[in-house]
């Protein structure tokens, strides 16, 4: 595989399973001792017996070639699958089918710009949809209605249909694609924008029986990025026809960014509002759970009952002791934001939600510029049925993920001193392993087995290392110019 400038795409993790393991002596979550730097060989010598999908950028043409490689070595020589696919342009949104047999993605060679904050927000544009059969290596593709961007996509439970949130000059739309024929079967316009929710939000999902398609988002407002957006909205579409069966506004749920002061000034004098709730899909109950950014409040969208209910988060009678003290991180910025952003993951049995929050503060200087700092709100464990906060951990972590069996919680810390990732026992909230300088992603291999990968962007490549499922230790690293996809 060729090495060039590293390109690591945003992680595609749809379903994840943890490997049961015993780690080193536990420490409270968020506390660690930075170990001495390890000397690791450039390549592992022993294959793992697993395989993952990667897109390799060609040195000469800058096109992407798809390969199946061993996650321990980055080597494709042991892989039995050969994929005859080369794609020009940037790779955008992507998704695996529930059984892992299909991989869909969009790509294009141009950018797509939309009006925002008095200027333009530009994205990687897409003009084609590709569906890759991972069982036989065959590929089919279709052109999108017009060049635009796809903010999210999802397979139905049977894997024979794919829904796309598609944005072009006309506005926001939902496309339904037959994965057997790779043909756009239906299309409908939306009165709101599902991409307002952000990349980590469940803005598009099929119901458990595959008969309905739930879309979540908000109206971006008259002047996106300048004027306040409209209220958050949810719509239930009939999966076959994309006809709207039910819709509702979520009053009081603030979603989006807009200008507060200095709207016509240069960026160093600009301050904006920034409110992004955590929104997760509870598939077993056909419910969407929205943890408000502007308040300690949970809104539940019950699809079966066509009902929206909201409750204040309250403390349980017995709290776990707080495990560490947090402090604010200060930084100067040209443009400032005020508000809160949340992240959340749902336990596999639906009994609790792990949610993180970060609040952004800004104060004016005498020269009219702004100083900005962030306040980590810590980790909350919440009962989604009652809104009871079951436990709280003070941590500076900014992002999180949870293995599908609910055993391991991954916390990612983006600190001024660098990135630190830790693996936490989800039952005891004790740190089992930490990885200074590394970020983590979790998912399944193509065989359906648990994979935890560590990665770090280097100057000329991206270094990857497989995390051993039993010891939770890093395996020898390998470096390539690839995009890595996990189920």
JSON list of N, CA, C and O in Angstrom, two decimals, residues 295-319:
[
{"chain": "A", "resi": 295, "resn": "UNK", "atom": "N", "xyz": [-30.75, 23.34, 28.66]},
{"chain": "A", "resi": 295, "resn": "UNK", "atom": "CA", "xyz": [-31.29, 23.03, 29.98]},
{"chain": "A", "resi": 295, "resn": "UNK", "atom": "C", "xyz": [-31.05, 21.56, 30.29]},
{"chain": "A", "resi": 295, "resn": "UNK", "atom": "O", "xyz": [-30.79, 20.75, 29.40]},
{"chain": "A", "resi": 296, "resn": "UNK", "atom": "N", "xyz": [-31.11, 21.21, 31.59]},
{"chain": "A", "resi": 296, "resn": "UNK", "atom": "CA", "xyz": [-31.04, 19.81, 32.00]},
{"chain": "A", "resi": 296, "resn": "UNK", "atom": "C", "xyz": [-32.40, 19.18, 31.78]},
{"chain": "A", "resi": 296, "resn": "UNK", "atom": "O", "xyz": [-33.20, 19.02, 32.71]},
{"chain": "A", "resi": 297, "resn": "UNK", "atom": "N", "xyz": [-32.67, 18.81, 30.55]},
{"chain": "A", "resi": 297, "resn": "UNK", "atom": "CA", "xyz": [-34.01, 18.38, 30.17]},
{"chain": "A", "resi": 297, "resn": "UNK", "atom": "C", "xyz": [-33.91, 17.31, 29.09]},
{"chain": "A", "resi": 297, "resn": "UNK", "atom": "O", "xyz": [-33.03, 17.35, 28.22]},
{"chain": "A", "resi": 298, "resn": "UNK", "atom": "N", "xyz": [-34.81, 16.35, 29.12]},
{"chain": "A", "resi": 298, "resn": "UNK", "atom": "CA", "xyz": [-34.87, 15.26, 28.15]},
{"chain": "A", "resi": 298, "resn": "UNK", "atom": "C", "xyz": [-36.22, 15.28, 27.46]},
{"chain": "A", "resi": 298, "resn": "UNK", "atom": "O", "xyz": [-37.27, 15.25, 28.11]},
{"chain": "A", "resi": 299, "resn": "UNK", "atom": "N", "xyz": [-36.20, 15.35, 26.12]},
{"chain": "A", "resi": 299, "resn": "UNK", "atom": "CA", "xyz": [-37.41, 15.22, 25.33]},
{"chain": "A", "resi": 299, "resn": "UNK", "atom": "C", "xyz": [-37.41, 13.86, 24.64]},
{"chain": "A", "resi": 299, "resn": "UNK", "atom": "O", "xyz": [-36.41, 13.48, 24.03]},
{"chain": "A", "resi": 300, "resn": "UNK", "atom": "N", "xyz": [-38.52, 13.14, 24.73]},
{"chain": "A", "resi": 300, "resn": "UNK", "atom": "CA", "xyz": [-38.65, 11.83, 24.14]},
{"chain": "A", "resi": 300, "resn": "UNK", "atom": "C", "xyz": [-39.70, 11.87, 23.04]},
{"chain": "A", "resi": 300, "resn": "UNK", "atom": "O", "xyz": [-40.83, 12.30, 23.26]},
{"chain": "A", "resi": 301, "resn": "UNK", "atom": "N", "xyz": [-39.30, 11.44, 21.83]},
{"chain": "A", "resi": 301, "resn": "UNK", "atom": "CA", "xyz": [-40.22, 11.35, 20.70]},
{"chain": "A", "resi": 301, "resn": "UNK", "atom": "C", "xyz": [-40.61, 9.89, 20.54]},
{"chain": "A", "resi": 301, "resn": "UNK", "atom": "O", "xyz": [-39.80, 9.07, 20.10]},
{"chain": "A", "resi": 302, "resn": "UNK", "atom": "N", "xyz": [-41.81, 9.55, 20.93]},
{"chain": "A", "resi": 302, "resn": "UNK", "atom": "CA", "xyz": [-42.32, 8.18, 20.86]},
{"chain": "A", "resi": 302, "resn": "UNK", "atom": "C", "xyz": [-43.02, 8.01, 19.51]},
{"chain": "A", "resi": 302, "resn": "UNK", "atom": "O", "xyz": [-44.10, 8.55, 19.29]},
{"chain": "A", "resi": 303, "resn": "UNK", "atom": "N", "xyz": [-42.40, 7.25, 18.61]},
{"chain": "A", "resi": 303, "resn": "UNK", "atom": "CA", "xyz": [-42.93, 7.13, 17.25]},
{"chain": "A", "resi": 303, "resn": "UNK", "atom": "C", "xyz": [-44.24, 6.35, 17.23]},
{"chain": "A", "resi": 303, "resn": "UNK", "atom": "O", "xyz": [-45.20, 6.74, 16.56]},
{"chain": "A", "resi": 304, "resn": "UNK", "atom": "N", "xyz": [-44.31, 5.26, 17.99]},
{"chain": "A", "resi": 304, "resn": "UNK", "atom": "CA", "xyz": [-45.52, 4.42, 17.97]},
{"chain": "A", "resi": 304, "resn": "UNK", "atom": "C", "xyz": [-46.74, 5.20, 18.47]},
{"chain": "A", "resi": 304, "resn": "UNK", "atom": "O", "xyz": [-47.84, 5.08, 17.93]},
{"chain": "A", "resi": 305, "resn": "UNK", "atom": "N", "xyz": [-46.55, 6.01, 19.49]},
{"chain": "A", "resi": 305, "resn": "UNK", "atom": "CA", "xyz": [-47.65, 6.77, 20.09]},
{"chain": "A", "resi": 305, "resn": "UNK", "atom": "C", "xyz": [-47.83, 8.16, 19.46]},
{"chain": "A", "resi": 305, "resn": "UNK", "atom": "O", "xyz": [-48.76, 8.88, 19.82]},
{"chain": "A", "resi": 306, "resn": "UNK", "atom": "N", "xyz": [-46.91, 8.52, 18.55]},
{"chain": "A", "resi": 306, "resn": "UNK", "atom": "CA", "xyz": [-46.95, 9.84, 17.93]},
{"chain": "A", "resi": 306, "resn": "UNK", "atom": "C", "xyz": [-47.03, 10.92, 19.00]},
{"chain": "A", "resi": 306, "resn": "UNK", "atom": "O", "xyz": [-47.90, 11.81, 19.00]},
{"chain": "A", "resi": 307, "resn": "UNK", "atom": "N", "xyz": [-46.04, 10.87, 19.93]},
{"chain": "A", "resi": 307, "resn": "UNK", "atom": "CA", "xyz": [-46.12, 11.70, 21.12]},
{"chain": "A", "resi": 307, "resn": "UNK", "atom": "C", "xyz": [-44.74, 12.24, 21.47]},
{"chain": "A", "resi": 307, "resn": "UNK", "atom": "O", "xyz": [-43.75, 11.52, 21.38]},
{"chain": "A", "resi": 308, "resn": "UNK", "atom": "N", "xyz": [-44.69, 13.52, 21.85]},
{"chain": "A", "resi": 308, "resn": "UNK", "atom": "CA", "xyz": [-43.46, 14.14, 22.35]},
{"chain": "A", "resi": 308, "resn": "UNK", "atom": "C", "xyz": [-43.68, 14.51, 23.81]},
{"chain": "A", "resi": 308, "resn": "UNK", "atom": "O", "xyz": [-44.64, 15.20, 24.15]},
{"chain": "A", "resi": 309, "resn": "UNK", "atom": "N", "xyz": [-42.79, 14.05, 24.67]},
{"chain": "A", "resi": 309, "resn": "UNK", "atom": "CA", "xyz": [-42.86, 14.34, 26.10]},
{"chain": "A", "resi": 309, "resn": "UNK", "atom": "C", "xyz": [-41.51, 14.85, 26.58]},
{"chain": "A", "resi": 309, "resn": "UNK", "atom": "O", "xyz": [-40.47, 14.42, 26.08]},
{"chain": "A", "resi": 310, "resn": "UNK", "atom": "N", "xyz": [-41.51, 15.76, 27.54]},
{"chain": "A", "resi": 310, "resn": "UNK", "atom": "CA", "xyz": [-40.28, 16.32, 28.08]},
{"chain": "A", "resi": 310, "resn": "UNK", "atom": "C", "xyz": [-40.30, 16.25, 29.60]},
{"chain": "A", "resi": 310, "resn": "UNK", "atom": "O", "xyz": [-41.35, 16.47, 30.23]},
{"chain": "A", "resi": 311, "resn": "UNK", "atom": "N", "xyz": [-39.14, 15.95, 30.18]},
{"chain": "A", "resi": 311, "resn": "UNK", "atom": "CA", "xyz": [-39.00, 15.91, 31.64]},
{"chain": "A", "resi": 311, "resn": "UNK", "atom": "C", "xyz": [-37.69, 16.57, 32.01]},
{"chain": "A", "resi": 311, "resn": "UNK", "atom": "O", "xyz": [-36.72, 16.55, 31.24]},
{"chain": "A", "resi": 312, "resn": "UNK", "atom": "N", "xyz": [-37.65, 17.18, 33.19]},
{"chain": "A", "resi": 312, "resn": "UNK", "atom": "CA", "xyz": [-36.40, 17.72, 33.72]},
{"chain": "A", "resi": 312, "resn": "UNK", "atom": "C", "xyz": [-35.55, 16.58, 34.27]},
{"chain": "A", "resi": 312, "resn": "UNK", "atom": "O", "xyz": [-36.08, 15.63, 34.89]},
{"chain": "A", "resi": 313, "resn": "UNK", "atom": "N", "xyz": [-34.24, 16.65, 34.04]},
{"chain": "A", "resi": 313, "resn": "UNK", "atom": "CA", "xyz": [-33.34, 15.66, 34.62]},
{"chain": "A", "resi": 313, "resn": "UNK", "atom": "C", "xyz": [-33.21, 15.93, 36.11]},
{"chain": "A", "resi": 313, "resn": "UNK", "atom": "O", "xyz": [-32.96, 17.07, 36.53]},
{"chain": "A", "resi": 314, "resn": "UNK", "atom": "N", "xyz": [-33.39, 14.91, 36.91]},
{"chain": "A", "resi": 314, "resn": "UNK", "atom": "CA", "xyz": [-33.31, 15.05, 38.36]},
{"chain": "A", "resi": 314, "resn": "UNK", "atom": "C", "xyz": [-32.31, 14.05, 38.92]},
{"chain": "A", "resi": 314, "resn": "UNK", "atom": "O", "xyz": [-32.02, 13.02, 38.31]},
{"chain": "A", "resi": 315, "resn": "UNK", "atom": "N", "xyz": [-31.81, 14.36, 40.12]},
{"chain": "A", "resi": 315, "resn": "UNK", "atom": "CA", "xyz": [-30.82, 13.50, 40.73]},
{"chain": "A", "resi": 315, "resn": "UNK", "atom": "C", "xyz": [-31.49, 12.32, 41.42]},
{"chain": "A", "resi": 315, "resn": "UNK", "atom": "O", "xyz": [-32.54, 12.45, 42.04]},
{"chain": "A", "resi": 316, "resn": "UNK", "atom": "N", "xyz": [-30.84, 11.16, 41.31]},
{"chain": "A", "resi": 316, "resn": "UNK", "atom": "CA", "xyz": [-31.30, 10.00, 42.06]},
{"chain": "A", "resi": 316, "resn": "UNK", "atom": "C", "xyz": [-30.96, 10.18, 43.53]},
{"chain": "A", "resi": 316, "resn": "UNK", "atom": "O", "xyz": [-30.15, 11.02, 43.90]},
{"chain": "A", "resi": 317, "resn": "UNK", "atom": "N", "xyz": [-31.55, 9.38, 44.37]},
{"chain": "A", "resi": 317, "resn": "UNK", "atom": "CA", "xyz": [-31.33, 9.50, 45.80]},
{"chain": "A", "resi": 317, "resn": "UNK", "atom": "C", "xyz": [-29.91, 9.12, 46.21]},
{"chain": "A", "resi": 317, "resn": "UNK", "atom": "O", "xyz": [-29.39, 9.62, 47.19]},
{"chain": "A", "resi": 318, "resn": "UNK", "atom": "N", "xyz": [-29.30, 8.20, 45.51]},
{"chain": "A", "resi": 318, "resn": "UNK", "atom": "CA", "xyz": [-27.94, 7.77, 45.85]},
{"chain": "A", "resi": 318, "resn": "UNK", "atom": "C", "xyz": [-27.03, 8.02, 44.66]},
{"chain": "A", "resi": 318, "resn": "UNK", "atom": "O", "xyz": [-27.14, 7.37, 43.62]},
{"chain": "A", "resi": 319, "resn": "UNK", "atom": "N", "xyz": [-26.14, 8.93, 44.83]},
{"chain": "A", "resi": 319, "resn": "UNK", "atom": "CA", "xyz": [-25.18, 9.26, 43.78]},
{"chain": "A", "resi": 319, "resn": "UNK", "atom": "C", "xyz": [-23.89, 8.48, 44.00]},
{"chain": "A", "resi": 319, "resn": "UNK", "atom": "O", "xyz": [-23.51, 8.21, 45.13]}
]
